[in-house]
PDB file of C-alpha atoms in Angstrom:
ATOM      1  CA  UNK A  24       0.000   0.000   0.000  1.00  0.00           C
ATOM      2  CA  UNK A  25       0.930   3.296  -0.625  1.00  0.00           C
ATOM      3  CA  UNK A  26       2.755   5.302   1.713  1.00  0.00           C
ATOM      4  CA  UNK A  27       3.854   9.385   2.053  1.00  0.00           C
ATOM      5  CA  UNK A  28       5.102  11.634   4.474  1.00  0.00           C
ATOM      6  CA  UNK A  29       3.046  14.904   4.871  1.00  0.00           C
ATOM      7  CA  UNK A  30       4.853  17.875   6.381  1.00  0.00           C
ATOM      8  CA  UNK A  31       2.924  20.771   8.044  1.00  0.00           C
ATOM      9  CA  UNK A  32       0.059  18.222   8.331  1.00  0.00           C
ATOM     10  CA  UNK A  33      -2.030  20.974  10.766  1.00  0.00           C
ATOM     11  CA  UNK A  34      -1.684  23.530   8.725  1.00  0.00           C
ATOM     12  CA  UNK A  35      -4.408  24.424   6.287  1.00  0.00           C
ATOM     13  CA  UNK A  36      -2.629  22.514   3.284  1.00  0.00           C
ATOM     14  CA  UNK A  37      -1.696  20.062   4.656  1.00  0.00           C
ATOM     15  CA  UNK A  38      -4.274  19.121   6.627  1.00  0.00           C
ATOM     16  CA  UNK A  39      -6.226  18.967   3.556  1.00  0.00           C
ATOM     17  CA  UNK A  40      -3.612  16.632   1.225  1.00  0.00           C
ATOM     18  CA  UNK A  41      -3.675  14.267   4.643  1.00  0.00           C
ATOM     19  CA  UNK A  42      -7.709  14.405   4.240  1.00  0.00           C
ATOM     20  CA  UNK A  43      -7.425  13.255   0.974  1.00  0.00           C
ATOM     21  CA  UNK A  44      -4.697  10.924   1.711  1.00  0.00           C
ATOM     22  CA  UNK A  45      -6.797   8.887   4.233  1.00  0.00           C
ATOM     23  CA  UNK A  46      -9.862   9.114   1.891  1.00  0.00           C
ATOM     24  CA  UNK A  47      -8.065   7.612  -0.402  1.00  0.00           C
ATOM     25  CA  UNK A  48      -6.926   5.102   1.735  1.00  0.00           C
ATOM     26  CA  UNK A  49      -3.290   5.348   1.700  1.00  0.00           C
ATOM     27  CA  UNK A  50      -0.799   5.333   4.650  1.00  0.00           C
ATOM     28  CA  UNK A  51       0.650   8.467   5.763  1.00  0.00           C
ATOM     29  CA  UNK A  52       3.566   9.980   8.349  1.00  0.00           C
ATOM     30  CA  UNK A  53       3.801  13.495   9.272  1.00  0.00           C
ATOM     31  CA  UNK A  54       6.421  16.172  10.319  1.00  0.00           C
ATOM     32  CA  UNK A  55       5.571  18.832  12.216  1.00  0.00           C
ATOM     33  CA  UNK A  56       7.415  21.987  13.583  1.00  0.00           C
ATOM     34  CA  UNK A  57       6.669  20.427  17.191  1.00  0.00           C
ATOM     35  CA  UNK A  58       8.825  17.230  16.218  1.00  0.00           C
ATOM     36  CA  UNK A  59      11.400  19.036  14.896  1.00  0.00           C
ATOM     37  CA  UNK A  60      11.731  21.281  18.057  1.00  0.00           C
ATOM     38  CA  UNK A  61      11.293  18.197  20.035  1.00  0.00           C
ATOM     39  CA  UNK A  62      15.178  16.522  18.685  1.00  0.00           C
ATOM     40  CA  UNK A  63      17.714  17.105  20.891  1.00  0.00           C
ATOM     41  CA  UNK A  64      20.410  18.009  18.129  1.00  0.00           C
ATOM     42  CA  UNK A  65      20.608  17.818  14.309  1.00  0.00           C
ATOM     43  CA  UNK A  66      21.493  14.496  14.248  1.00  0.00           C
ATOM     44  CA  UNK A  67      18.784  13.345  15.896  1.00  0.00           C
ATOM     45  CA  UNK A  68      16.428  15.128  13.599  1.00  0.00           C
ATOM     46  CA  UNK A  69      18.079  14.139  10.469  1.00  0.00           C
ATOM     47  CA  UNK A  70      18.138  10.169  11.517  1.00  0.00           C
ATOM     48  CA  UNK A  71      13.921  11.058  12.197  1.00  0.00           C
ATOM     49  CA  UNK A  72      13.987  12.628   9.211  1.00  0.00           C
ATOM     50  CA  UNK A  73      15.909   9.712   7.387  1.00  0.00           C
ATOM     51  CA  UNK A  74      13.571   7.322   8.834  1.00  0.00           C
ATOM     52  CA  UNK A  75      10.500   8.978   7.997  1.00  0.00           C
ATOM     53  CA  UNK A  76      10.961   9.199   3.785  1.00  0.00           C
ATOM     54  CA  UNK A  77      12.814   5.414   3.857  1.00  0.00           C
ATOM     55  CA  UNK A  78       9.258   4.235   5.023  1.00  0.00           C
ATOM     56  CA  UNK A  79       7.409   6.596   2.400  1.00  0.00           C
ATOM     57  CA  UNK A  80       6.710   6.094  -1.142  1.00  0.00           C
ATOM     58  CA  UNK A  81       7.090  10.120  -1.561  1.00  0.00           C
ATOM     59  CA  UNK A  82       6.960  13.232   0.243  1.00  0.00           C
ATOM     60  CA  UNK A  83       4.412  16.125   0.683  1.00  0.00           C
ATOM     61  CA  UNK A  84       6.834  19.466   1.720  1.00  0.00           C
ATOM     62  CA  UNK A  85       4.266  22.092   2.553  1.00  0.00           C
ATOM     63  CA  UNK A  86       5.017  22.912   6.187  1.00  0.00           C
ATOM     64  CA  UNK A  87       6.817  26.716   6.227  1.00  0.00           C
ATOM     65  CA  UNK A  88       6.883  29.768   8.125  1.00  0.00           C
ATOM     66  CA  UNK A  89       4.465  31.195   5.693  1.00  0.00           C
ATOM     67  CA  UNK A  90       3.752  34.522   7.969  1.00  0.00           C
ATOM     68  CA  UNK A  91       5.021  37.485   5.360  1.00  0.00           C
ATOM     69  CA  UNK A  92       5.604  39.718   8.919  1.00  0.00           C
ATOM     70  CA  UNK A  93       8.001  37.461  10.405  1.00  0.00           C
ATOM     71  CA  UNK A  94      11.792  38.416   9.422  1.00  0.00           C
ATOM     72  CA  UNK A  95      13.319  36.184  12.243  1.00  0.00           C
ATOM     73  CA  UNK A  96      15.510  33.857  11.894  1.00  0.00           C
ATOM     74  CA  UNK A  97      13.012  30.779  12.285  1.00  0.00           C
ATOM     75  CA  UNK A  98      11.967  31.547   8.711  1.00  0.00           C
ATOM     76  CA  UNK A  99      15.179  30.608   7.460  1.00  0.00           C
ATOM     77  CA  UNK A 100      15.804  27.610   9.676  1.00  0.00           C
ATOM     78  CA  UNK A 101      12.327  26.367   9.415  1.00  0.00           C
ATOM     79  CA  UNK A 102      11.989  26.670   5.193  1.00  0.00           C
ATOM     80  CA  UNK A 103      15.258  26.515   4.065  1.00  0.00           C
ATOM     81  CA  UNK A 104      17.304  24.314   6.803  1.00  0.00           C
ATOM     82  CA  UNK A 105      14.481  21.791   7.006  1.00  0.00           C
ATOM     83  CA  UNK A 106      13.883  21.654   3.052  1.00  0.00           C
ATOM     84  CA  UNK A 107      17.978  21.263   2.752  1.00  0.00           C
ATOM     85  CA  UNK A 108      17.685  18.269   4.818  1.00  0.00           C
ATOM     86  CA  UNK A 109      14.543  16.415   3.372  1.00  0.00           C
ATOM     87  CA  UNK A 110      15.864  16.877  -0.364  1.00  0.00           C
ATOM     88  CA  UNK A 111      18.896  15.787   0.777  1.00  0.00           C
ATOM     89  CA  UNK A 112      17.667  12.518   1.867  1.00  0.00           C
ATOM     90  CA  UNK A 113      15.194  12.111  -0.645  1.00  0.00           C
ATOM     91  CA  UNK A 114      17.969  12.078  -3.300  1.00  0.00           C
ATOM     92  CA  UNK A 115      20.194   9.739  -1.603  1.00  0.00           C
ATOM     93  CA  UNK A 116      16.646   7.422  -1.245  1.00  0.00           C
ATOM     94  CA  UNK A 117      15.029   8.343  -4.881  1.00  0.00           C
ATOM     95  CA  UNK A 118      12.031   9.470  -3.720  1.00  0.00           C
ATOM     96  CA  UNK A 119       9.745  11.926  -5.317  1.00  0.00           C
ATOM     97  CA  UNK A 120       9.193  15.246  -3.799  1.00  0.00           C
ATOM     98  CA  UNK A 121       6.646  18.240  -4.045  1.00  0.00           C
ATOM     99  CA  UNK A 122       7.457  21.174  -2.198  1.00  0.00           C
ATOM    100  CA  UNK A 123       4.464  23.770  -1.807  1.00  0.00           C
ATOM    101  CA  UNK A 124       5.973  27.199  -3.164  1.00  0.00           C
ATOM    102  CA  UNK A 125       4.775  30.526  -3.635  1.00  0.00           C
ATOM    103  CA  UNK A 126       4.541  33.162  -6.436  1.00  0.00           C
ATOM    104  CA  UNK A 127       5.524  35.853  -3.901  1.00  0.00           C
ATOM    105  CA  UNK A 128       9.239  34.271  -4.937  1.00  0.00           C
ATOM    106  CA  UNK A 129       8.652  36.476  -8.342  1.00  0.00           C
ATOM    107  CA  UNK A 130       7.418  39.649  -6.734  1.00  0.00           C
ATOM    108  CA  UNK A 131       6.126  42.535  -7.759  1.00  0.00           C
ATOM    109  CA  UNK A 132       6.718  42.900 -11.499  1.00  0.00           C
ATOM    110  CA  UNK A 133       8.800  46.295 -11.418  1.00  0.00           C
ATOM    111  CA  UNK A 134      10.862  44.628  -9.016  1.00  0.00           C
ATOM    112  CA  UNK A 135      11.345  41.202 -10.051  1.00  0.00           C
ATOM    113  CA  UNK A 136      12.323  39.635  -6.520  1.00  0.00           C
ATOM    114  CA  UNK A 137      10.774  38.651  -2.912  1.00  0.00           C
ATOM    115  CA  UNK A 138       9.780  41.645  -0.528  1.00  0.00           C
ATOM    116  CA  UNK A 139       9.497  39.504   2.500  1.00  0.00           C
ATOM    117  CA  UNK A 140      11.754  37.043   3.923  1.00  0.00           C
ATOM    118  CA  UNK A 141       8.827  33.985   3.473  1.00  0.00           C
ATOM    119  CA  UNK A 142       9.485  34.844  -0.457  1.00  0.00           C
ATOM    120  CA  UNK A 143      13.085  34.546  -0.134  1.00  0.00           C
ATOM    121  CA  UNK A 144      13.159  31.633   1.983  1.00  0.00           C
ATOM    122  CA  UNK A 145      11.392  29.880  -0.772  1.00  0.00           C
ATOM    123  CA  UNK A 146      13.724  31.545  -3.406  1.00  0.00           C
ATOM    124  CA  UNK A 147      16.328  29.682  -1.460  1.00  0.00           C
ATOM    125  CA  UNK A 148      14.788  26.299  -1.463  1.00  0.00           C
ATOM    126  CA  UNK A 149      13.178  26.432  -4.795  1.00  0.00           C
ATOM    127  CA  UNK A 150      17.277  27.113  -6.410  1.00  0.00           C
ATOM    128  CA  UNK A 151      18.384  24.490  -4.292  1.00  0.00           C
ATOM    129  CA  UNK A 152      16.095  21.770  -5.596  1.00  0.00           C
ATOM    130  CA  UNK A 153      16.741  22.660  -8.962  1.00  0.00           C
ATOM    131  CA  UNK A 154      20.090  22.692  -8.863  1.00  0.00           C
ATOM    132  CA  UNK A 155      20.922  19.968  -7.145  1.00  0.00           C
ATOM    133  CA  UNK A 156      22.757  16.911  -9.343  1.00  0.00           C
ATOM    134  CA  UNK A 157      20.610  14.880 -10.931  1.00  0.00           C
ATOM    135  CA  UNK A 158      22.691  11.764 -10.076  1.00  0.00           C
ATOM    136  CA  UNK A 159      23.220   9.677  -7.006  1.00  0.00           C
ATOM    137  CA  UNK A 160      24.586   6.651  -7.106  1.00  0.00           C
ATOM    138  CA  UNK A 161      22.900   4.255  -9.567  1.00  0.00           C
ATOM    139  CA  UNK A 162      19.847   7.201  -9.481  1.00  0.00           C
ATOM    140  CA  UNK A 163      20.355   9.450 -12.018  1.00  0.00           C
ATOM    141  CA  UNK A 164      16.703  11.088 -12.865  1.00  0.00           C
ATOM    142  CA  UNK A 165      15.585  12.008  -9.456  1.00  0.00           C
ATOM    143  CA  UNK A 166      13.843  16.004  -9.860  1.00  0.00           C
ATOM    144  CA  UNK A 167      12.037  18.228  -6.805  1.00  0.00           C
ATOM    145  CA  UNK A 168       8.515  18.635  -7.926  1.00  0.00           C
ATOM    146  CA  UNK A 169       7.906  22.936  -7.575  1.00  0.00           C
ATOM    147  CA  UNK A 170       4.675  23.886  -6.795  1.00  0.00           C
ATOM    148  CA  UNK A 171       4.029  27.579  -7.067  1.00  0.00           C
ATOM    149  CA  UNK A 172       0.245  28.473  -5.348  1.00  0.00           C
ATOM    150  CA  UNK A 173      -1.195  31.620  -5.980  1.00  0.00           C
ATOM    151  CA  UNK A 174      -3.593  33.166  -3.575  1.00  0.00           C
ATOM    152  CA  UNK A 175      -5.192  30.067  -1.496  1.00  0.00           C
ATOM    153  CA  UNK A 176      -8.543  29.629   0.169  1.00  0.00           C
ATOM    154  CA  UNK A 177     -10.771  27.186   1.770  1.00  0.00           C
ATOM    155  CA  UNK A 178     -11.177  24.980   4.448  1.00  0.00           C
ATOM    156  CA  UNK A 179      -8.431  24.307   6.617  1.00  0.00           C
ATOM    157  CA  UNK A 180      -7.405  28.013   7.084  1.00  0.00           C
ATOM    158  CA  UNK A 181      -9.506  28.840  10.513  1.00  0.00           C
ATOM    159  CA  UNK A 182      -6.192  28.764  13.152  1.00  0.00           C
ATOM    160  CA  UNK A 183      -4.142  30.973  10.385  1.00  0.00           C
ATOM    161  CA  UNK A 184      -5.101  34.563  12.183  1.00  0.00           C
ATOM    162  CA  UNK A 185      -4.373  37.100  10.314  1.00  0.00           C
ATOM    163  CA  UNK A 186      -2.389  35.690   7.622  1.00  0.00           C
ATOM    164  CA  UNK A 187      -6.009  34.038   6.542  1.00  0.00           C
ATOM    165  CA  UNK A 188      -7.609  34.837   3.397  1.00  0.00           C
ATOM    166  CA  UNK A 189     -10.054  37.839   2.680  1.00  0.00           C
ATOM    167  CA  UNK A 190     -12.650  35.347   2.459  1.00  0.00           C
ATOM    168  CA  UNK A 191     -12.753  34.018   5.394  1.00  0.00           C
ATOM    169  CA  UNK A 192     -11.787  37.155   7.150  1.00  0.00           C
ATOM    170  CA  UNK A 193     -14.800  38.739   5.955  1.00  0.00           C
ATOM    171  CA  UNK A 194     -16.954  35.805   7.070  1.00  0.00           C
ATOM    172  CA  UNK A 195     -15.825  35.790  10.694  1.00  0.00           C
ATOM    173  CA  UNK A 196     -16.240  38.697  11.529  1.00  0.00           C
ATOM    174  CA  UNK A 197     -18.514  40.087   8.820  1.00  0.00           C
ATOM    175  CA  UNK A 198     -16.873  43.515   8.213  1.00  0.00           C
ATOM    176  CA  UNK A 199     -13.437  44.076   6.319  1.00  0.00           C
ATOM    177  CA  UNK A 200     -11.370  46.639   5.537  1.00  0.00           C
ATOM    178  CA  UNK A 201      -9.783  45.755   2.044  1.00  0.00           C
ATOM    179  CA  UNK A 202      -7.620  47.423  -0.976  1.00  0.00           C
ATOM    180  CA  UNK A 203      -9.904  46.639  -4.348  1.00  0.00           C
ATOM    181  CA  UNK A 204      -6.530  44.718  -6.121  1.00  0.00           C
ATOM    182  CA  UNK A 205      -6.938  41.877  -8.222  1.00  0.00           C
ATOM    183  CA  UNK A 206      -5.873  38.290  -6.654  1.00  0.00           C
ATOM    184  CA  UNK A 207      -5.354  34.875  -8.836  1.00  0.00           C
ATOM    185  CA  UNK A 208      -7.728  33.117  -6.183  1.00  0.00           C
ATOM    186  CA  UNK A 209      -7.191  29.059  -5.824  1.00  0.00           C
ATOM    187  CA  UNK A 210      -9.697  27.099  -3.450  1.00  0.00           C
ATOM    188  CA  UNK A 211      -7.618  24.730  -1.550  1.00  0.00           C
ATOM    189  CA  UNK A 212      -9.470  21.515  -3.318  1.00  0.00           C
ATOM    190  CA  UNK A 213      -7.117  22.290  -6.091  1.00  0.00           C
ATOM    191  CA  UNK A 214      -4.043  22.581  -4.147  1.00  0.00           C
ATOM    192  CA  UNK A 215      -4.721  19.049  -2.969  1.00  0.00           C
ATOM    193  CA  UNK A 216      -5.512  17.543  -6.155  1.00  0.00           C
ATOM    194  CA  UNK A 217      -2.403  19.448  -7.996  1.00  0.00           C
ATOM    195  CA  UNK A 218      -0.219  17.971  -5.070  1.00  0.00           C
ATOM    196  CA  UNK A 219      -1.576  14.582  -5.552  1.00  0.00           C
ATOM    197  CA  UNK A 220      -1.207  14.772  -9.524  1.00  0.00           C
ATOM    198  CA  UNK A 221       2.304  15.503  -9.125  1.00  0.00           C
ATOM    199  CA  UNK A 222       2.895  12.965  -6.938  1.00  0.00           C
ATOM    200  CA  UNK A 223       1.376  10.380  -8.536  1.00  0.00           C
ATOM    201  CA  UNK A 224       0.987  11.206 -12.616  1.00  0.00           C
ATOM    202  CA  UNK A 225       3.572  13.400 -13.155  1.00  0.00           C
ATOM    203  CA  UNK A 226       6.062  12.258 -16.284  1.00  0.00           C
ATOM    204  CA  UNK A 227       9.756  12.427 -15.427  1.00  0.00           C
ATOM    205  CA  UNK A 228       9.906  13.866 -19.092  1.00  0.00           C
ATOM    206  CA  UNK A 229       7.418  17.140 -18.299  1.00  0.00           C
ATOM    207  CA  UNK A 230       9.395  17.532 -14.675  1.00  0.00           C
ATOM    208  CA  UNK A 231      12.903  17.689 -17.006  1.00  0.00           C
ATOM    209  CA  UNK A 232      11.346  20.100 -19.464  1.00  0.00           C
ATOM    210  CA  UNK A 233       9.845  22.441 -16.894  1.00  0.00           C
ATOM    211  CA  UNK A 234      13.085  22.186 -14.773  1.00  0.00           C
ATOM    212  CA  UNK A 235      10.513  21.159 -11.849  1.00  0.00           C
ATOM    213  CA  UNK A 236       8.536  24.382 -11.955  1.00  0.00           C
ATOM    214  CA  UNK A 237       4.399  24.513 -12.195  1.00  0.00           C
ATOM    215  CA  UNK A 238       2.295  26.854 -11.414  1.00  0.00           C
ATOM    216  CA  UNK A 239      -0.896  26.635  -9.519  1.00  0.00           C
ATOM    217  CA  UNK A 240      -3.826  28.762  -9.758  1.00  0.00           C
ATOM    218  CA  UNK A 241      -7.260  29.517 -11.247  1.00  0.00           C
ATOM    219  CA  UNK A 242      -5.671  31.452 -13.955  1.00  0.00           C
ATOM    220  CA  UNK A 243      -7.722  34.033 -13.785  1.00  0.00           C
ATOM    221  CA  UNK A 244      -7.183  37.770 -11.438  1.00  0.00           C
ATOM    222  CA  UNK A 245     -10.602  38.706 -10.052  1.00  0.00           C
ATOM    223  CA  UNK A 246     -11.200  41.265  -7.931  1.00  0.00           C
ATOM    224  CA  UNK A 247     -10.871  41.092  -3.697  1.00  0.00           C
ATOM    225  CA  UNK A 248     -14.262  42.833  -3.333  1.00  0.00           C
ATOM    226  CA  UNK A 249     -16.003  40.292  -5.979  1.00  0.00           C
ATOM    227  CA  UNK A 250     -13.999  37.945  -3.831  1.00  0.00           C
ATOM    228  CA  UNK A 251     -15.236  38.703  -0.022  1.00  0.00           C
ATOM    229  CA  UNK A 252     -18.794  39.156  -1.779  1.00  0.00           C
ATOM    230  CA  UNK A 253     -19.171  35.913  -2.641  1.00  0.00           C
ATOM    231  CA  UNK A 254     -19.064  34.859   1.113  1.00  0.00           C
ATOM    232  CA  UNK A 255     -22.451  36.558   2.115  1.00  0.00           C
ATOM    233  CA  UNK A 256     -24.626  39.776   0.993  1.00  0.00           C
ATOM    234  CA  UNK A 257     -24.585  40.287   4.327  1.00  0.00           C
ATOM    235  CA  UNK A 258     -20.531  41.310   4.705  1.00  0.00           C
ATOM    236  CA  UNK A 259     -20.085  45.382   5.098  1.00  0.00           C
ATOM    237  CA  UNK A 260     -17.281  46.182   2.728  1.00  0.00           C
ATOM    238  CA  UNK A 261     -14.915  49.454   3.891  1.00  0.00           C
ATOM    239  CA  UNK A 262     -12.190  49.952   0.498  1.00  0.00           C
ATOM    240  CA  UNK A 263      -8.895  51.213   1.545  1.00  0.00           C
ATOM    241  CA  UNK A 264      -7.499  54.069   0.170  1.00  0.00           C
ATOM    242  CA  UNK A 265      -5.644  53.353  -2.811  1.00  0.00           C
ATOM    243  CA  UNK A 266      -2.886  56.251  -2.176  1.00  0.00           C
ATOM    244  CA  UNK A 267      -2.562  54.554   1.498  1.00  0.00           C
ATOM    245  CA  UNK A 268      -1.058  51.229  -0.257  1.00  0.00           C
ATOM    246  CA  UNK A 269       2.510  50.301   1.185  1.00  0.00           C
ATOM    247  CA  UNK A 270       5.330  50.410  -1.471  1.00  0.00           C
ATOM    248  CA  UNK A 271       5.966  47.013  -1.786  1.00  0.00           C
ATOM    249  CA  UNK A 272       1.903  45.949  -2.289  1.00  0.00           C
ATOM    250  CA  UNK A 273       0.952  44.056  -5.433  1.00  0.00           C
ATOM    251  CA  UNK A 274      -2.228  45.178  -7.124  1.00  0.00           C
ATOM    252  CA  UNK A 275      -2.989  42.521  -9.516  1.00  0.00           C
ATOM    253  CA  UNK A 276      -0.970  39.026  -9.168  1.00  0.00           C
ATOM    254  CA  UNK A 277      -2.086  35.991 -11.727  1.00  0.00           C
ATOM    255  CA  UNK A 278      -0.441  32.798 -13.182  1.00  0.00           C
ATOM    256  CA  UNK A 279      -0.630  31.410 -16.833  1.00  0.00           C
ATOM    257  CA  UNK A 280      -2.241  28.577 -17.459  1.00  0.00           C
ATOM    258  CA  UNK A 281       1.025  27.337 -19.774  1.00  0.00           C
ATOM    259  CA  UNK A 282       2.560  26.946 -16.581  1.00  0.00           C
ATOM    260  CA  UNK A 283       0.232  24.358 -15.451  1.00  0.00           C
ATOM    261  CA  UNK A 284       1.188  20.929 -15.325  1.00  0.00           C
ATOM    262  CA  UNK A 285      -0.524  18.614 -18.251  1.00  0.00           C
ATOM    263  CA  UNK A 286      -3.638  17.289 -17.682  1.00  0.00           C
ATOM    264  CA  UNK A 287      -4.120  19.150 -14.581  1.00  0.00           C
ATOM    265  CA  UNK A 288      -6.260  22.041 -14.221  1.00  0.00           C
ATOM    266  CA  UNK A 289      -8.493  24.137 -11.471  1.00  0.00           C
ATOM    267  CA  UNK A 290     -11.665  22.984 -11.120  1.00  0.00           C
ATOM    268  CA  UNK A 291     -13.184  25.396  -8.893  1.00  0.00           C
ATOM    269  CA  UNK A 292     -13.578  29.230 -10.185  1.00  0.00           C
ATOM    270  CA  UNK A 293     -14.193  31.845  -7.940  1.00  0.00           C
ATOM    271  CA  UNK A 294     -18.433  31.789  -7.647  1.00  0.00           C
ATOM    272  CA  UNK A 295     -17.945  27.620  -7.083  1.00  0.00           C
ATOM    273  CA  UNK A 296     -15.018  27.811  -4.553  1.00  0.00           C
ATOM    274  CA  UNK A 297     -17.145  30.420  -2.434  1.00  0.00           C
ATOM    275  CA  UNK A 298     -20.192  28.228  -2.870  1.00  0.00           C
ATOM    276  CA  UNK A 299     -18.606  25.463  -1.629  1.00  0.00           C
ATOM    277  CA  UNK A 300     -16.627  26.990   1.148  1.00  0.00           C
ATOM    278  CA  UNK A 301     -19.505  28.192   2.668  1.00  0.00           C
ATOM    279  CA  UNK A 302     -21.043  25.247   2.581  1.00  0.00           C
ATOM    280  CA  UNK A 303     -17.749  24.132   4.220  1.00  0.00           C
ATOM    281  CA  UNK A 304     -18.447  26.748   7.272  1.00  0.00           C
ATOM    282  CA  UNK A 305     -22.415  26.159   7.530  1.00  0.00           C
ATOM    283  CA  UNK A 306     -21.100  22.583   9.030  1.00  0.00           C
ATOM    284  CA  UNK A 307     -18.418  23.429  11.168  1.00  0.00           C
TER     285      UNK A 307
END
């Protein structure tokens, strides 16, 4: 039976791809930031770390520091140092990976690079996947998976605070204060079933001729307003000032759909995601 490791299993991702994991009914391990915290010296974390991907048949990377306000040094250690150590092993095992990246690691488009340290922590472990060797040993094919999300949403994100999305933001507490930009929105029911395409249907010639790299999104920027409205009539709506925008803020962000990987594509727009999220909430 089949058999993966799921990192950042409570987190709104991952909780979701270990959802579908057990609905599928395959096995599953997790790594989470408690465990790591928990080993007494690296080591220790790399022989947990070691054991956890020899007993896998591939591994989900999505736990991160994903907070864009956080410049300490935990964002660093917990991204990159942690993602060093898991490619490392799954090389020297062969084992597929798919590491849950960003687009903030392309920035704004008059700048061309991260504002935040989250984005350059993933800069950092995206160029270290993809240029690692491709041979080890008698292995000479192995490739990182990249996933690049756009703006995510859906269930799974209640614990995030404030780093949730506008949707659910607006939902709580049923009054938001919001800049009108345009967002590539992706409901997280097409996070999990790009992760598990790429885990499981993925050609090693596509991974080779994309260098690793995928986007995934709805493909389409809609606005934030249009966005929170399509979690209830009911939400009062308070638009920012445009002039008040920080430098570094990104009015429109979007992904093409060229990017994709083959035979995978969103199947949630914007007025279906909402539907169904809400649906989603009415139960919880």
């Amino acid at each position: 039976m089949s058999s993966y490791l799921v990192t950042g299993s409570s987190g709104m991702i991952g909780s979701q791809v270990l959802e579908k994991l057990k609905y599928m009914g395959w096995n599953h391990h997790t790594l989470d930031r408690k465990e790591i915290e928990e080993c007494n010296n690296q080591k220790e974390l790399v022989a947990i770390i070691y054991d956890k991907i020899k007993r896998s048949n591939g591994v989900f990377h999505i736990g991160a520091i994903a907070d864009t306000s956080d410049f300490s040094a935990d964002v660093m250690y917990y991204n990159y140092h942690i993602t060093k150590l898991i490619v490392d092993v799954c090389i020297r095992l062969n084992k597929r990976l798919v590491f849950s990246s960003t687009q903030m690691v392309t920035g704004r488009s008059d700048v061309g690079y991260p504002e935040n340290l989250y984005g350059w922590s993933k800069v950092a472990c995206e160029d270290y996947i993809r240029l690692k060797p491709t041979k080890w040993g008698e292995h000479d094919r192995w490739r990182g998976i990249i996933l690049r999300y756009t703006n995510v949403y859906g269930p799974g994100e209640q614990s995030k605070g404030k780093t949730a999305s506008l949707a659910y933001q607006g939902w709580l507490s049923k009054e938001i204060e919001l800049w009108d930009a345009k967002r590539d929105f992706i409901y997280v029911k097409d996070i999990v079933d790009a992760n598990i395409h790429a885990m499981c249907n993925l050609k090693d010639e596509e991974i080779l001729t994309k260098d690793g790299v995928f986007w995934v999104g709805s493909g389409e920027s809609r606005s934030a307003i249009e966005f929170v409205r399509g979690m209830g009539n009911d939400i009062i709506i308070n638009e920012k000032n445009p002039n008040e925008a920080p430098p570094w803020f990104q009015w429109e962000t979007s992904c093409d759909s060229n990017e994709f990987m083959s035979e995978w594509k969103p199947k949630y727009n914007l007025e279906k995601g909402t539907e169904d999220y809400l649906t989603y909430l009415g139960n919880i």
